[in-house]
Amino acid sequence: MSEETKSNKFSRRKFVKGIGSSIAGGYILSPAIAKAAKKISKEAKDFSEGKVPLSLKVNESVINVMIEPRTTLAELLRDELKLTGTKVVCNHGECGGCTVLLNNKAVYSCHLLALDAAGKDVTTIEGLSSNGKLHKIQQAFVDEDGLQCGFCTPGQVMAAAALLYKYSKPDKQQIMKEMSGNLCRCAAYPNIIKSVLSAVEKSNG
Amino acid sequence: MTRKIVKSKYHFEPDLIETIGEVSIEEIKPWGSNDELKIIGKPTSRIDGAVKVSGEAVYTSDVILPNMVYAKILRSPHPNAQIKNIDTSEAEQLEGVLYILTYKNAPEIGWYYNTSYLFDKQVRYQGDEVACVAAESEKIAEDALHLIKVEYENLPFVTDAVEALKDNSPKVHEWGNLPRGNPDKYKRGDVEKGLKEADLVIEDTFTTQVVVHNTTEPHCSVAKWEGSKLTVWDSTQAIFNVRDSIAASLQIPASSVRVIKKYMGGGFGSKLEAGKYSVIAALISRKIKRPVKIVLDRREENLAVGNRPNSIQTLKAGVKKDGTLTALSHHSIGSIGAYPDGAGCSWPLRTIYKCENVSTEEYSVFTNTGKSRAYRAPGHVQGTFGLESLIDIAAEKIGMDPLEFRLKNYTDKDQVYNIPYTSKKLKDAYEKGANAIGWHRRNKVPGSSNGILKRGIGMATQIWWGGGGPPAYATLKLNRDGSVNVMAGTQDLGTGTYTFIAQVASEVLQLPIEKISITIGDTETCPYCGASGGSTTAASVAPAVRDAAEQMKAKLISGAAAILETSEEKLIYAEGIISVKNDPSKKITIHEIISKMRERVLVTTGARSANPEGYMINTFGAQFAEVEVDTFTGKVRVIKIVAAHDIGRVLNPKTLENQFHGGIIQGLGYALMEERKVDSNTGKVLTANLYSYLIPTIMDTPEIEVIIVSEGDSMISSVGAKGVGEPAIIPTAAAIAHAVYNAIGVRIKSLPITPDKVLNALTLIKR
Ligand code: FES
Ligand code: FES
């Protein structure tokens, strides 16, 4: 990094005050719990720190939050909303570990600015099961042992969920192609294929 | 419970460890083929599956504590340099920065066998730790790294092991580029004599590349103090190693350090030693009195937390016309990076084939690159490629079927220690594997198939240790309601440890697996178990769990005998109910026994028994590969792998097959695509991300057939299991390489077998 960019970064940074408070939770779930007056003053403070408002739906809840523009969707989910089911492996759009659904399509959340999700519907691994019951894809991953360490698994499961939105009856080739953006270092691939196939069978059977 | 102290030996990776172990006096009769097991050996779904697929499982990198801060490490951009000065003043002014640690203010903590410090003024590879910033957020910490000014004096460096061996090479450490000053040597018989007896002498050189573990969960640590007590959540394969390293580094009692590892996103050997990041997190946390979290990023994973060393292996074999091996020799050079480790890879050659005259010479060489670490069967993966390639060549030269050649040189005893094996079913593996792949279908003349897409079949042999041994303990608690807690200080890397522990307890106590809750990976609440490496976890821990459960059963029976006023022999135990043999109406439940004893929980602790004296415990296997080579593009596609192995008793076929898949596909990556590349002009790694460091994707998945040829090995333990993790990967690359040769008729002697190498090889034939 050149000297110039270094000092730019520095001065911009100096302007950004009290970032710590934002980590402690700069978001308000709707319906807002915070008192209105408090909220206004907090937002005024956030604005002065270079933050911008973002509104989106995460797992069917409306989220209104003030964030730094550079925040990625993965950071919003993990650091601000504490939804740590979404994993970050490469943080660089290379592995699919952070896959979530954006309007029911698979995206790499580490490679998407949170602001690009404005007004959209995000589904994370936590939002896939309902009332404590695993989604059929999740159940298939358990039954067919489609995982080892399980660290890539939330991403795999979300990619598979997106696949089922796209095709009603994908064949093995389509499954492999659609899932090829999700790396698994434990290489549980044969069972991942089996898991998705079995979920497809169950939803058609 | 009665215990005795005994001697026992076992192999952890290539190290033969002699231990004094505390074991139970009463030996438990090993499960035999007549015992009808209900849960052991039956496909059982992972008991931690549901929390993992739902995102509920909290991995170390997911730990969030109140008031927690984040730290990032500044690493050397240079391969060899002296730090003249570090100026952190600007970084300190950045809002949100809390503390910066450098060699200036860090305690002098020796690292890498005291060849360096936690923070050293001398940095020896691109990635060596220079400073660490703790801040309110990870981003601020990252921003602050850019504001630290480091003055380096660059020094000459060397990144290649062969160059590093030359007299005029830059020295990574002042005393030289060999950690002990000499190569490691092994010798039996007389190789020169053996070569003279041979009808044919074959010599060849094979090379393998450096590969990186790239576990999906990065190396990470969260440290938190409460008074003088430190808790560290660590992504580790060895909680007790980490605990003791941290305690020693900080000079505090081990009892003050608690290391917790609940779920982990892969290790493969890279998380066996304590990381600097763990100690750094603890130091900073103590200073600023807030929990500190350090998570390495993908780049750091590729630079600084281990790799499999490369190898340049020159092998020589003396062979008689009838296929008898009269001599074998092995010379290898491998880069261990900047700090002490080992790059030897001659063990397969010393052990697989019957041969009286053997010599090996291994050079583990310092270079200015990231230090190597154990990586899934360290040495054996490289060494098997070298040895098995030479054996294939030898078989061809004397016109013998490669499989027949291997059978001709079969050995029933370990030749290094000259003792028999507890069990060896390699012959069965050869036979069943060959049938499954259709060995007869291979090209009788390599490269003779027509067309652009050429198919071929190859095979290779596997040997590894993996018998485990003491010490390993498990504590079992039985509650009044018949539910069970088992605690063992072991780790689950994704290998199914949680599940087999529950299976063993469930099997012995005949209680439903849902009633059994497992706690592992906690140094404070669990009894000691060793590191999860060397394929020893199941082989060591499962018998300890069985011991604890059998003791519990015995305790219940004695309790019942006292209450029912009868003798223990007259009682039978079934599913938590104890009844009198001839009078089934007289019975008593767990609840009644424990209540009568006025206890709420009964506790037992079981131990792993000693290994038998005078025997060697090994795993064996053979893998067969079928490949298709596109002679236009040079791309190799693996169509099928058959893996036939002797791994003792299968505890859970479901997780076992999965682990085999994983090892095989990692082996496929090693064979065909993975390679850490270092630019020798700059000393920098060119592949420090998952875009340029290629690992197999789902599209590379071949058909895999796993055949287990063994049953429980009752000589080893009451459970009779050997390890699986490492055997799975060992022969894969060699089998694939031989299949490629069988397909195209030119042998590629250097891994990975990338399209450019295939195309180059093909031009050789055309000429
Ligand atoms: S973590 Fe987002 S693609 Fe790898
Ligand atoms: S299960 Fe470990 S990375 Fe996929």
PDB file of N, CA, C and O and ligand atoms in Angstrom, chain A residues 74 87-99 108-111 181, chain B residues 690, ligand 1:
ATOM      1  N   ALA A  74     -21.918 -11.018   4.998  1.00  0.00           N
ATOM      2  CA  ALA A  74     -21.459 -12.012   5.979  1.00  0.00           C
ATOM      3  C   ALA A  74     -21.130 -11.337   7.306  1.00  0.00           C
ATOM      4  O   ALA A  74     -21.462 -11.852   8.374  1.00  0.00           O
ATOM      5  N   LYS A  87     -20.757 -19.397   7.840  1.00  0.00           N
ATOM      6  CA  LYS A  87     -19.317 -19.463   8.114  1.00  0.00           C
ATOM      7  C   LYS A  87     -18.524 -18.654   7.088  1.00  0.00           C
ATOM      8  O   LYS A  87     -18.921 -18.563   5.928  1.00  0.00           O
ATOM      9  N   VAL A  88     -17.409 -18.118   7.539  1.00  0.00           N
ATOM     10  CA  VAL A  88     -16.495 -17.455   6.609  1.00  0.00           C
ATOM     11  C   VAL A  88     -15.234 -18.311   6.518  1.00  0.00           C
ATOM     12  O   VAL A  88     -14.593 -18.590   7.519  1.00  0.00           O
ATOM     13  N   VAL A  89     -14.907 -18.740   5.325  1.00  0.00           N
ATOM     14  CA  VAL A  89     -13.769 -19.628   5.117  1.00  0.00           C
ATOM     15  C   VAL A  89     -12.655 -18.891   4.375  1.00  0.00           C
ATOM     16  O   VAL A  89     -11.510 -18.883   4.811  1.00  0.00           O
ATOM     17  N   CYS A  90     -12.990 -18.273   3.245  1.00  0.00           N
ATOM     18  CA  CYS A  90     -11.960 -17.578   2.457  1.00  0.00           C
ATOM     19  C   CYS A  90     -12.172 -16.076   2.494  1.00  0.00           C
ATOM     20  O   CYS A  90     -11.255 -15.316   2.261  1.00  0.00           O
ATOM     21  N   ASN A  91     -13.389 -15.628   2.771  1.00  0.00           N
ATOM     22  CA  ASN A  91     -13.749 -14.209   2.784  1.00  0.00           C
ATOM     23  C   ASN A  91     -13.440 -13.547   1.453  1.00  0.00           C
ATOM     24  O   ASN A  91     -13.127 -12.366   1.402  1.00  0.00           O
ATOM     25  N   HIS A  92     -13.511 -14.313   0.391  1.00  0.00           N
ATOM     26  CA  HIS A  92     -13.034 -13.798  -0.880  1.00  0.00           C
ATOM     27  C   HIS A  92     -13.779 -14.374  -2.084  1.00  0.00           C
ATOM     28  O   HIS A  92     -13.277 -14.364  -3.197  1.00  0.00           O
ATOM     29  N   GLY A  93     -14.948 -14.923  -1.834  1.00  0.00           N
ATOM     30  CA  GLY A  93     -15.729 -15.436  -2.960  1.00  0.00           C
ATOM     31  C   GLY A  93     -15.111 -16.629  -3.661  1.00  0.00           C
ATOM     32  O   GLY A  93     -15.291 -16.805  -4.866  1.00  0.00           O
ATOM     33  N   GLU A  94     -14.386 -17.459  -2.922  1.00  0.00           N
ATOM     34  CA  GLU A  94     -13.685 -18.571  -3.572  1.00  0.00           C
ATOM     35  C   GLU A  94     -14.153 -19.954  -3.121  1.00  0.00           C
ATOM     36  O   GLU A  94     -13.690 -20.953  -3.659  1.00  0.00           O
ATOM     37  N   CYS A  95     -15.046 -20.016  -2.132  1.00  0.00           N
ATOM     38  CA  CYS A  95     -15.291 -21.341  -1.562  1.00  0.00           C
ATOM     39  C   CYS A  95     -16.747 -21.668  -1.260  1.00  0.00           C
ATOM     40  O   CYS A  95     -17.092 -22.819  -1.086  1.00  0.00           O
ATOM     41  N   GLY A  96     -17.597 -20.675  -1.154  1.00  0.00           N
ATOM     42  CA  GLY A  96     -19.010 -20.945  -0.889  1.00  0.00           C
ATOM     43  C   GLY A  96     -19.350 -21.208   0.564  1.00  0.00           C
ATOM     44  O   GLY A  96     -20.507 -21.473   0.888  1.00  0.00           O
ATOM     45  N   GLY A  97     -18.369 -21.126   1.449  1.00  0.00           N
ATOM     46  CA  GLY A  97     -18.618 -21.403   2.869  1.00  0.00           C
ATOM     47  C   GLY A  97     -19.678 -20.490   3.458  1.00  0.00           C
ATOM     48  O   GLY A  97     -20.371 -20.867   4.398  1.00  0.00           O
ATOM     49  N   CYS A  98     -19.812 -19.298   2.895  1.00  0.00           N
ATOM     50  CA  CYS A  98     -20.686 -18.258   3.453  1.00  0.00           C
ATOM     51  C   CYS A  98     -22.022 -18.173   2.721  1.00  0.00           C
ATOM     52  O   CYS A  98     -22.721 -17.170   2.851  1.00  0.00           O
ATOM     53  N   THR A  99     -22.350 -19.200   1.940  1.00  0.00           N
ATOM     54  CA  THR A  99     -23.550 -19.131   1.095  1.00  0.00           C
ATOM     55  C   THR A  99     -24.832 -18.917   1.911  1.00  0.00           C
ATOM     56  O   THR A  99     -25.082 -19.619   2.887  1.00  0.00           O
ATOM     57  N   TYR A 108     -22.762 -15.666  -2.309  1.00  0.00           N
ATOM     58  CA  TYR A 108     -21.654 -15.694  -1.356  1.00  0.00           C
ATOM     59  C   TYR A 108     -21.770 -14.433  -0.492  1.00  0.00           C
ATOM     60  O   TYR A 108     -21.512 -13.341  -0.975  1.00  0.00           O
ATOM     61  N   SER A 109     -22.123 -14.589   0.746  1.00  0.00           N
ATOM     62  CA  SER A 109     -22.375 -13.401   1.563  1.00  0.00           C
ATOM     63  C   SER A 109     -21.104 -12.635   1.912  1.00  0.00           C
ATOM     64  O   SER A 109     -21.158 -11.484   2.285  1.00  0.00           O
ATOM     65  N   CYS A 110     -19.940 -13.267   1.766  1.00  0.00           N
ATOM     66  CA  CYS A 110     -18.685 -12.549   2.046  1.00  0.00           C
ATOM     67  C   CYS A 110     -18.334 -11.637   0.890  1.00  0.00           C
ATOM     68  O   CYS A 110     -17.478 -10.778   1.005  1.00  0.00           O
ATOM     69  N   HIS A 111     -18.982 -11.863  -0.222  1.00  0.00           N
ATOM     70  CA  HIS A 111     -18.591 -11.154  -1.437  1.00  0.00           C
ATOM     71  C   HIS A 111     -19.657 -10.188  -1.887  1.00  0.00           C
ATOM     72  O   HIS A 111     -19.691  -9.758  -3.030  1.00  0.00           O
ATOM     73  N   GLY A 181     -19.681 -24.737  -6.557  1.00  0.00           N
ATOM     74  CA  GLY A 181     -19.107 -23.527  -5.967  1.00  0.00           C
ATOM     75  C   GLY A 181     -18.941 -23.622  -4.464  1.00  0.00           C
ATOM     76  O   GLY A 181     -18.628 -22.635  -3.812  1.00  0.00           O
TER      77      GLY A 181
ATOM     78  N   LEU B 690      -7.638 -19.618  -2.164  1.00  0.00           N
ATOM     79  CA  LEU B 690      -8.282 -20.814  -2.720  1.00  0.00           C
ATOM     80  C   LEU B 690      -8.610 -20.648  -4.200  1.00  0.00           C
ATOM     81  O   LEU B 690      -9.217 -21.521  -4.807  1.00  0.00           O
TER      82      LEU B 690
HETATM   83  S1  FES C   1     -16.181 -17.443   2.606  1.00  0.00           S
HETATM   84 FE1  FES C   1     -17.387 -16.518   1.144  1.00  0.00          FE
HETATM   85  S2  FES C   1     -16.884 -17.601  -0.628  1.00  0.00           S
HETATM   86 FE2  FES C   1     -15.458 -18.324   0.806  1.00  0.00          FE
END
